[in-house]
Amino acid sequence: MTEFLYIHFPFCIKKCIYCDFLSVPYDKSLASKYIDALCLELRMRKHSVSKLKAIYIGGGTPSLLPVERFKHLFECVRNNFCWSPSIEITVEANPGTISESNVNELVSLGVNRMSIGVQSFNDAELKTLGRVHSSEDAERAIHTVKNAGVRNLSLDLIYGIPGQTIETWKASASEAVAFSPCHISSYELTPEKNTPLYKSIETHQIKMPDEELVLEMYAHAIQYFTNNGFEHYEISNFALPEFRCIHNLNYWERGEYIGAGAGAHSFINDVRSRNTQDIHQYIEMLNMGLIPEVESTKIDKADAIKEFLFLGLRKTEGISLAQAEDFGLNIPDACTELIEEDYLRIKNKNLRLTKKGLPVSNSVIVSLFEKLEIR
Amino acid sequence: MPKNIRNFSIIAHIDHGKSTLADRLLEYTGALSEREMQAQVLDSMDLERERGITIKAHSVRLNYTADDGQNYILNLIDTPGHVDFSYEVSRSLASCEGALLVVDASQGVEAQTLANAHLAVENNLEIIPVINKIDLPAADLEKTKEQIEDAIGIDCSDAISASAKEGIGTKDILESIVKRIPPPKGDDNKPLKALIFDSWFDNYQGVIVLVRVFDGKVRAGQKIKLMANENVLEVSQVGIFSPKIVPVDELSSGEVGYIIAGIKSVTDTKIGDTITYADNPALEPCHGYKDIKPMVFCGLYPTQSHQYENLRDALNKLRLNDSSFNYEPETSLALGFGFRCGFLGLLHMEIIQERLEREFDLSLLSTSPTVVYRITTAKGEVLHIENPAMLPEKYEKIEEPFVVTTILVPKDFIGPILDLCQEKRGTQRSFNFIGKERIKVEYELPLNEILWDFYDRLKSLSRGYASMDYDFLGYRESDLVRLNILLNGELVDALSLIVHKDKAYYKGRQLAEKLKEIIPRQLFEVAIQAAIGNKIIARESVKAVRKDVIAKCYGGDITRKRKLLEKQKEGKKRMKQIGRVELPQEAFLAVLKVK
């Protein structure tokens, strides 16, 4: 039984060049059928959920959804699940798609956290990324959300954009802080396969910034945001005290969750599963009364250990040695060298990545897998 | 009365159509029905078929009714088609009275054909020139004949024009074999004298020996002995290949066939050895027997140490079928337990390595190939060094093997080829035109120099037109030094090599640079140094990895991220851990990429 629900809304006005999440061009009638199917799925999954602690509506661009459909979706959630009074309900929003009326409506439905995909306050960079909005749109959107009374506001920023300089990054970071959000996600732009960005790099049409510059940007983010009262609680995430994202923390702590919607993932009873990514198939399966899962993997002990390590070490507080011991891992012995080299540190009975270790966490974790002899 | 038997081989360069011609002969004489024909029957090993070369010799008996109305037995003895196996070729040729010299009409004579044709001449074989591929638009019959006459000195006025692919000329070839190749001489009443020209291990029968009987008869139940090692054995079966295995009552003088005699290992059946009766032996063995020794050595190590036993078993199994390759356990400080393996040449080495990986599913690490150096110590002791790491600090004299290399190349490409030979410390021996277009040059070269990139560069400098062959000359004193590689200050013995003093600095620098490219960035800096003795001659470093992180990890797709890390871990598995440094397999062959 889980307390966490993710809902995927796979529609966008236009896909950004770096995005490898599931999304298709927005189509009003398809989106409407999709919400109906989603409701069917939620009903079918109601028995896997106890009392909800967090709902996260991500995408795609959920803020594209007409208010009336949102209402329908929330009704469906309420009809099938109960939730705790302190529930965190997040909706992801694209600055180009936010209006005063729909934000007010979302708030009245119970949404209390909004994550705005600002990405950059520099218009040239937004254009490079293929975003549909301008920095002005972002500013307007932030004001709208704040005015609607959403206190828990999160801003997404991207660094390492082709053409970005340390100065423009610093400007974006400080502008973000100036809006006093409660949470900032600051991601390095990663060229994923099967994205237009990846192709452009392969064909030398776009050149990614130098590694050293990207590292400098990352270092700046950590220093600047922490100096401004944010806690650096995960590789790419910063929050004011008490404003860490409950929903995402659950992923990193290997908690169970239900993912509803096309392409969404679930983790229940040691099984990780995935819904079909084909929106039409998704709708069709649900209308036939089938759970739209197309893939599921039982997580065995070795996989669980690996997940525990690589997910847990994403958090700056790290993993607890006691929990590691429960998995049968002798962390201190395996880490001698990596600790000596200042990639890892043991503090307060937790193993964590150091400042030097964070940007090379994959190498460190793989090395840890080897030293712990995990097959 | 001479028997109606003709024993012959086919001499041809790779791709000049030997296997296709053999197929046509089998088909024409009805040895195999069309349905049974799997293209290129004689090349039975997968590797042979893939690479288009014949590695082991085979023989097949063809029954042919000639135009004179008589029935003939034609024994086709196939020969390996590569320079590394020239001794085996010479023994196959010694089993014949004649040979078809097949030359591609569009390509002309190649160095290897030349070498094998000379072997045939030395063995007094009747040579029938066959100009193949006359159906190709680029075929030039007259030019090809002129080249054969110039290069080999045989008359081409009655050369046969053929296209094995199209089946043109097959009958002419069969008639010429009957008319021009002499029948075997020999005496059934003399003591047995049979030449071993091939042998292999069969899981059910033990070793199967292919022989040409010169004198006497051999049948099951007889006691025989191998003259080189005096082993006495009892024959359990004799027979022929049709090409299917067919037991017969006896093999008599002039015939070609197989003998099975409870032999456990091919190391006992040396190619070129003579089989005779145990109690009434021939006066002397067939001449030309040599105990051939490997020329090229390398270390083979399992990438994962637990595969050591598997590697040993695999080497053991391969050796059952290939006595020309040998191995001895060796230990490297860097690589742990492995084997020092000796091969006839580079191709032979590649084939064995490929078979080990493919047939035995081993992941191997090979050190760069080396020749055998001859060291004379101050005390006058002579040592043979097959592993550069074993070169002593002090010695009186060091000698290296030299070969004479024959290169055939169209005249337009000769300039860069001469430069290449010069660069490789070569001395020119001869320079001759063959026809008007092609040149034959002979160079004396250190074997060590042609091991590395010589052949590849020869091919690229001539756009693939040059061909080469080489023959061992002997040992010569040279000014050689050992070049060492240190990683983070520690000597990696498996990367040491012996080089000429004049090239040591250049090679050291190049090798350090290459290693820098090959060694992936790791969690700490890797310092690469090249040294001669205690003197560091080159330095490079591989900076520590600075950025390797999954920036974004949510949306629930945890499995994909896990697999990403697992893949990264798998990648590391293929590397060899030396101290703290992880070395990919290519690092050990980096030296091959240094000019």
mmCIF file of N, CA and C in Angstrom, chain B residues 331-400:
data_model
loop_
_atom_site.group_PDB
_atom_site.id
_atom_site.type_symbol
_atom_site.label_atom_id
_atom_site.label_comp_id
_atom_site.label_asym_id
_atom_site.label_seq_id
_atom_site.Cartn_x
_atom_site.Cartn_y
_atom_site.Cartn_z
ATOM 1 N N THR B 331 53.707 -15.679 -15.645
ATOM 2 C CA THR B 331 53.083 -14.787 -14.683
ATOM 3 C C THR B 331 53.543 -13.385 -14.965
ATOM 4 N N SER B 332 52.616 -12.485 -14.982
ATOM 5 C CA SER B 332 52.964 -11.090 -15.147
ATOM 6 C C SER B 332 52.579 -10.375 -13.859
ATOM 7 N N LEU B 333 53.451 -9.474 -13.422
ATOM 8 C CA LEU B 333 53.113 -8.703 -12.219
ATOM 9 C C LEU B 333 51.825 -7.942 -12.452
ATOM 10 N N ALA B 334 51.670 -7.448 -13.676
ATOM 11 C CA ALA B 334 50.504 -6.621 -13.968
ATOM 12 C C ALA B 334 49.265 -7.449 -14.255
ATOM 13 N N LEU B 335 49.438 -8.531 -14.983
ATOM 14 C CA LEU B 335 48.260 -9.234 -15.496
ATOM 15 C C LEU B 335 47.939 -10.519 -14.750
ATOM 16 N N GLY B 336 48.825 -10.924 -13.860
ATOM 17 C CA GLY B 336 48.550 -12.144 -13.111
ATOM 18 C C GLY B 336 48.951 -13.382 -13.890
ATOM 19 N N PHE B 337 48.150 -14.439 -13.776
ATOM 20 C CA PHE B 337 48.491 -15.709 -14.405
ATOM 21 C C PHE B 337 47.972 -15.767 -15.832
ATOM 22 N N GLY B 338 48.835 -16.215 -16.724
ATOM 23 C CA GLY B 338 48.433 -16.342 -18.120
ATOM 24 C C GLY B 338 49.365 -17.293 -18.842
ATOM 25 N N PHE B 339 49.447 -17.156 -20.135
ATOM 26 C CA PHE B 339 50.284 -18.050 -20.930
ATOM 27 C C PHE B 339 51.077 -17.272 -21.959
ATOM 28 N N ARG B 340 52.319 -17.704 -22.178
ATOM 29 C CA ARG B 340 53.107 -17.172 -23.275
ATOM 30 C C ARG B 340 52.901 -18.134 -24.441
ATOM 31 N N CYS B 341 52.363 -17.632 -25.535
ATOM 32 C CA CYS B 341 52.004 -18.507 -26.636
ATOM 33 C C CYS B 341 52.855 -18.199 -27.859
ATOM 34 N N GLY B 342 53.229 -19.246 -28.561
ATOM 35 C CA GLY B 342 54.053 -19.089 -29.754
ATOM 36 C C GLY B 342 53.272 -19.473 -31.000
ATOM 37 N N PHE B 343 53.462 -18.685 -32.051
ATOM 38 C CA PHE B 343 52.705 -18.902 -33.286
ATOM 39 C C PHE B 343 53.658 -18.872 -34.480
ATOM 40 N N LEU B 344 53.179 -19.413 -35.604
ATOM 41 C CA LEU B 344 54.004 -19.400 -36.811
ATOM 42 C C LEU B 344 54.129 -17.982 -37.358
ATOM 43 N N GLY B 345 53.113 -17.190 -37.175
ATOM 44 C CA GLY B 345 53.140 -15.821 -37.685
ATOM 45 C C GLY B 345 51.954 -15.072 -37.134
ATOM 46 N N LEU B 346 51.805 -13.832 -37.618
ATOM 47 C CA LEU B 346 50.740 -12.967 -37.089
ATOM 48 C C LEU B 346 49.342 -13.486 -37.369
ATOM 49 N N LEU B 347 49.147 -13.999 -38.579
ATOM 50 C CA LEU B 347 47.808 -14.480 -38.933
ATOM 51 C C LEU B 347 47.440 -15.676 -38.064
ATOM 52 N N HIS B 348 48.421 -16.542 -37.922
ATOM 53 C CA HIS B 348 48.223 -17.715 -37.075
ATOM 54 C C HIS B 348 47.813 -17.269 -35.671
ATOM 55 N N MET B 349 48.475 -16.247 -35.179
ATOM 56 C CA MET B 349 48.166 -15.719 -33.850
ATOM 57 C C MET B 349 46.728 -15.199 -33.796
ATOM 58 N N GLU B 350 46.365 -14.424 -34.797
ATOM 59 C CA GLU B 350 45.014 -13.866 -34.814
ATOM 60 C C GLU B 350 43.960 -14.962 -34.847
ATOM 61 N N ILE B 351 44.236 -15.982 -35.652
ATOM 62 C CA ILE B 351 43.265 -17.075 -35.781
ATOM 63 C C ILE B 351 43.077 -17.785 -34.441
ATOM 64 N N ILE B 352 44.178 -18.074 -33.777
ATOM 65 C CA ILE B 352 44.065 -18.773 -32.495
ATOM 66 C C ILE B 352 43.315 -17.909 -31.482
ATOM 67 N N GLN B 353 43.663 -16.628 -31.437
ATOM 68 C CA GLN B 353 42.975 -15.753 -30.478
ATOM 69 C C GLN B 353 41.483 -15.683 -30.763
ATOM 70 N N GLU B 354 41.172 -15.596 -32.043
ATOM 71 C CA GLU B 354 39.763 -15.482 -32.406
ATOM 72 C C GLU B 354 39.021 -16.766 -32.039
ATOM 73 N N ARG B 355 39.667 -17.906 -32.282
ATOM 74 C CA ARG B 355 39.002 -19.175 -31.958
ATOM 75 C C ARG B 355 38.805 -19.304 -30.451
ATOM 76 N N LEU B 356 39.812 -18.866 -29.688
ATOM 77 C CA LEU B 356 39.678 -18.949 -28.228
ATOM 78 C C LEU B 356 38.481 -18.137 -27.761
ATOM 79 N N GLU B 357 38.323 -16.946 -28.328
ATOM 80 C CA GLU B 357 37.241 -16.079 -27.877
ATOM 81 C C GLU B 357 35.904 -16.583 -28.385
ATOM 82 N N ARG B 358 35.913 -17.074 -29.628
ATOM 83 C CA ARG B 358 34.652 -17.443 -30.241
ATOM 84 C C ARG B 358 34.182 -18.831 -29.801
ATOM 85 N N GLU B 359 35.071 -19.805 -29.913
ATOM 86 C CA GLU B 359 34.637 -21.176 -29.638
ATOM 87 C C GLU B 359 34.605 -21.482 -28.151
ATOM 88 N N PHE B 360 35.385 -20.771 -27.376
ATOM 89 C CA PHE B 360 35.443 -21.084 -25.948
ATOM 90 C C PHE B 360 34.892 -19.955 -25.077
ATOM 91 N N ASP B 361 34.368 -18.931 -25.740
ATOM 92 C CA ASP B 361 33.702 -17.856 -25.031
ATOM 93 C C ASP B 361 34.571 -17.248 -23.924
ATOM 94 N N LEU B 362 35.819 -16.981 -24.282
ATOM 95 C CA LEU B 362 36.732 -16.395 -23.295
ATOM 96 C C LEU B 362 36.933 -14.923 -23.619
ATOM 97 N N SER B 363 37.132 -14.142 -22.586
ATOM 98 C CA SER B 363 37.489 -12.757 -22.813
ATOM 99 C C SER B 363 38.976 -12.641 -22.541
ATOM 100 N N LEU B 364 39.738 -12.341 -23.593
ATOM 101 C CA LEU B 364 41.193 -12.424 -23.479
ATOM 102 C C LEU B 364 41.863 -11.074 -23.573
ATOM 103 N N LEU B 365 43.023 -11.038 -22.990
ATOM 104 C CA LEU B 365 43.843 -9.870 -23.092
ATOM 105 C C LEU B 365 45.162 -10.346 -23.695
ATOM 106 N N SER B 366 45.562 -9.697 -24.754
ATOM 107 C CA SER B 366 46.780 -10.144 -25.416
ATOM 108 C C SER B 366 47.825 -9.049 -25.300
ATOM 109 N N THR B 367 49.057 -9.436 -24.981
ATOM 110 C CA THR B 367 50.125 -8.435 -24.989
ATOM 111 C C THR B 367 50.586 -8.289 -26.430
ATOM 112 N N SER B 368 51.343 -7.248 -26.711
ATOM 113 C CA SER B 368 51.717 -7.054 -28.104
ATOM 114 C C SER B 368 52.666 -8.162 -28.543
ATOM 115 N N PRO B 369 52.563 -8.571 -29.803
ATOM 116 C CA PRO B 369 53.368 -9.692 -30.277
ATOM 117 C C PRO B 369 54.858 -9.342 -30.297
ATOM 118 N N THR B 370 55.659 -10.334 -30.090
ATOM 119 C CA THR B 370 57.106 -10.120 -30.091
ATOM 120 C C THR B 370 57.776 -11.291 -30.790
ATOM 121 N N VAL B 371 58.985 -11.044 -31.260
ATOM 122 C CA VAL B 371 59.766 -12.141 -31.841
ATOM 123 C C VAL B 371 60.648 -12.721 -30.738
ATOM 124 N N VAL B 372 61.425 -13.729 -31.060
ATOM 125 C CA VAL B 372 62.333 -14.311 -30.079
ATOM 126 C C VAL B 372 63.713 -13.658 -30.237
ATOM 127 N N TYR B 373 64.184 -13.058 -29.170
ATOM 128 C CA TYR B 373 65.506 -12.432 -29.214
ATOM 129 C C TYR B 373 66.540 -13.393 -28.658
ATOM 130 N N ARG B 374 67.739 -13.301 -29.197
ATOM 131 C CA ARG B 374 68.801 -14.187 -28.716
ATOM 132 C C ARG B 374 69.831 -13.352 -27.963
ATOM 133 N N ILE B 375 69.987 -13.702 -26.691
ATOM 134 C CA ILE B 375 70.878 -12.937 -25.811
ATOM 135 C C ILE B 375 72.097 -13.787 -25.491
ATOM 136 N N THR B 376 73.273 -13.184 -25.562
ATOM 137 C CA THR B 376 74.468 -13.858 -25.071
ATOM 138 C C THR B 376 74.931 -13.117 -23.821
ATOM 139 N N THR B 377 75.009 -13.836 -22.710
ATOM 140 C CA THR B 377 75.401 -13.199 -21.449
ATOM 141 C C THR B 377 76.923 -13.079 -21.375
ATOM 142 N N ALA B 378 77.380 -12.354 -20.362
ATOM 143 C CA ALA B 378 78.818 -12.161 -20.181
ATOM 144 C C ALA B 378 79.521 -13.506 -20.025
ATOM 145 N N LYS B 379 78.813 -14.473 -19.446
ATOM 146 C CA LYS B 379 79.432 -15.789 -19.242
ATOM 147 C C LYS B 379 79.383 -16.645 -20.499
ATOM 148 N N GLY B 380 78.813 -16.090 -21.566
ATOM 149 C CA GLY B 380 78.756 -16.845 -22.809
ATOM 150 C C GLY B 380 77.511 -17.718 -22.948
ATOM 151 N N GLU B 381 76.620 -17.623 -21.959
ATOM 152 C CA GLU B 381 75.359 -18.360 -22.037
ATOM 153 C C GLU B 381 74.461 -17.744 -23.115
ATOM 154 N N VAL B 382 73.705 -18.592 -23.828
ATOM 155 C CA VAL B 382 72.772 -18.069 -24.831
ATOM 156 C C VAL B 382 71.340 -18.240 -24.331
ATOM 157 N N LEU B 383 70.604 -17.144 -24.286
ATOM 158 C CA LEU B 383 69.213 -17.176 -23.812
ATOM 159 C C LEU B 383 68.278 -16.780 -24.951
ATOM 160 N N HIS B 384 67.118 -17.421 -24.973
ATOM 161 C CA HIS B 384 66.106 -17.011 -25.952
ATOM 162 C C HIS B 384 64.996 -16.271 -25.216
ATOM 163 N N ILE B 385 64.780 -15.047 -25.582
ATOM 164 C CA ILE B 385 63.809 -14.199 -24.864
ATOM 165 C C ILE B 385 62.548 -14.035 -25.712
ATOM 166 N N GLU B 386 61.456 -14.554 -25.168
ATOM 167 C CA GLU B 386 60.174 -14.483 -25.893
ATOM 168 C C GLU B 386 59.263 -13.430 -25.285
ATOM 169 N N ASN B 387 59.733 -12.814 -24.214
ATOM 170 C CA ASN B 387 58.896 -11.849 -23.501
ATOM 171 C C ASN B 387 59.785 -10.665 -23.133
ATOM 172 N N PRO B 388 59.493 -9.491 -23.654
ATOM 173 C CA PRO B 388 60.355 -8.332 -23.415
ATOM 174 C C PRO B 388 60.638 -8.094 -21.931
ATOM 175 N N ALA B 389 59.675 -8.437 -21.080
ATOM 176 C CA ALA B 389 59.866 -8.206 -19.654
ATOM 177 C C ALA B 389 61.014 -9.057 -19.096
ATOM 178 N N MET B 390 61.381 -10.123 -19.808
ATOM 179 C CA MET B 390 62.416 -11.032 -19.312
ATOM 180 C C MET B 390 63.817 -10.626 -19.768
ATOM 181 N N LEU B 391 63.927 -9.569 -20.542
ATOM 182 C CA LEU B 391 65.248 -9.151 -21.013
ATOM 183 C C LEU B 391 66.116 -8.754 -19.822
ATOM 184 N N PRO B 392 67.275 -9.416 -19.654
ATOM 185 C CA PRO B 392 68.102 -9.074 -18.493
ATOM 186 C C PRO B 392 68.663 -7.647 -18.603
ATOM 187 N N GLU B 393 69.039 -7.114 -17.448
ATOM 188 C CA GLU B 393 69.595 -5.760 -17.406
ATOM 189 C C GLU B 393 70.892 -5.686 -18.217
ATOM 190 N N LYS B 394 71.743 -6.705 -18.013
ATOM 191 C CA LYS B 394 73.065 -6.677 -18.656
ATOM 192 C C LYS B 394 73.280 -7.923 -19.508
ATOM 193 N N TYR B 395 73.897 -7.711 -20.650
ATOM 194 C CA TYR B 395 74.233 -8.848 -21.508
ATOM 195 C C TYR B 395 75.350 -8.431 -22.445
ATOM 196 N N GLU B 396 75.992 -9.412 -23.056
ATOM 197 C CA GLU B 396 77.073 -9.145 -24.005
ATOM 198 C C GLU B 396 76.526 -8.681 -25.332
ATOM 199 N N LYS B 397 75.517 -9.443 -25.796
ATOM 200 C CA LYS B 397 75.088 -9.282 -27.184
ATOM 201 C C LYS B 397 73.609 -9.596 -27.294
ATOM 202 N N ILE B 398 72.905 -8.843 -28.104
ATOM 203 C CA ILE B 398 71.507 -9.195 -28.384
ATOM 204 C C ILE B 398 71.320 -9.294 -29.900
ATOM 205 N N GLU B 399 70.655 -10.386 -30.309
ATOM 206 C CA GLU B 399 70.421 -10.589 -31.738
ATOM 207 C C GLU B 399 68.926 -10.730 -31.986
ATOM 208 N N GLU B 400 68.510 -10.329 -33.175
ATOM 209 C CA GLU B 400 67.093 -10.460 -33.508
ATOM 210 C C GLU B 400 66.938 -11.184 -34.842
#
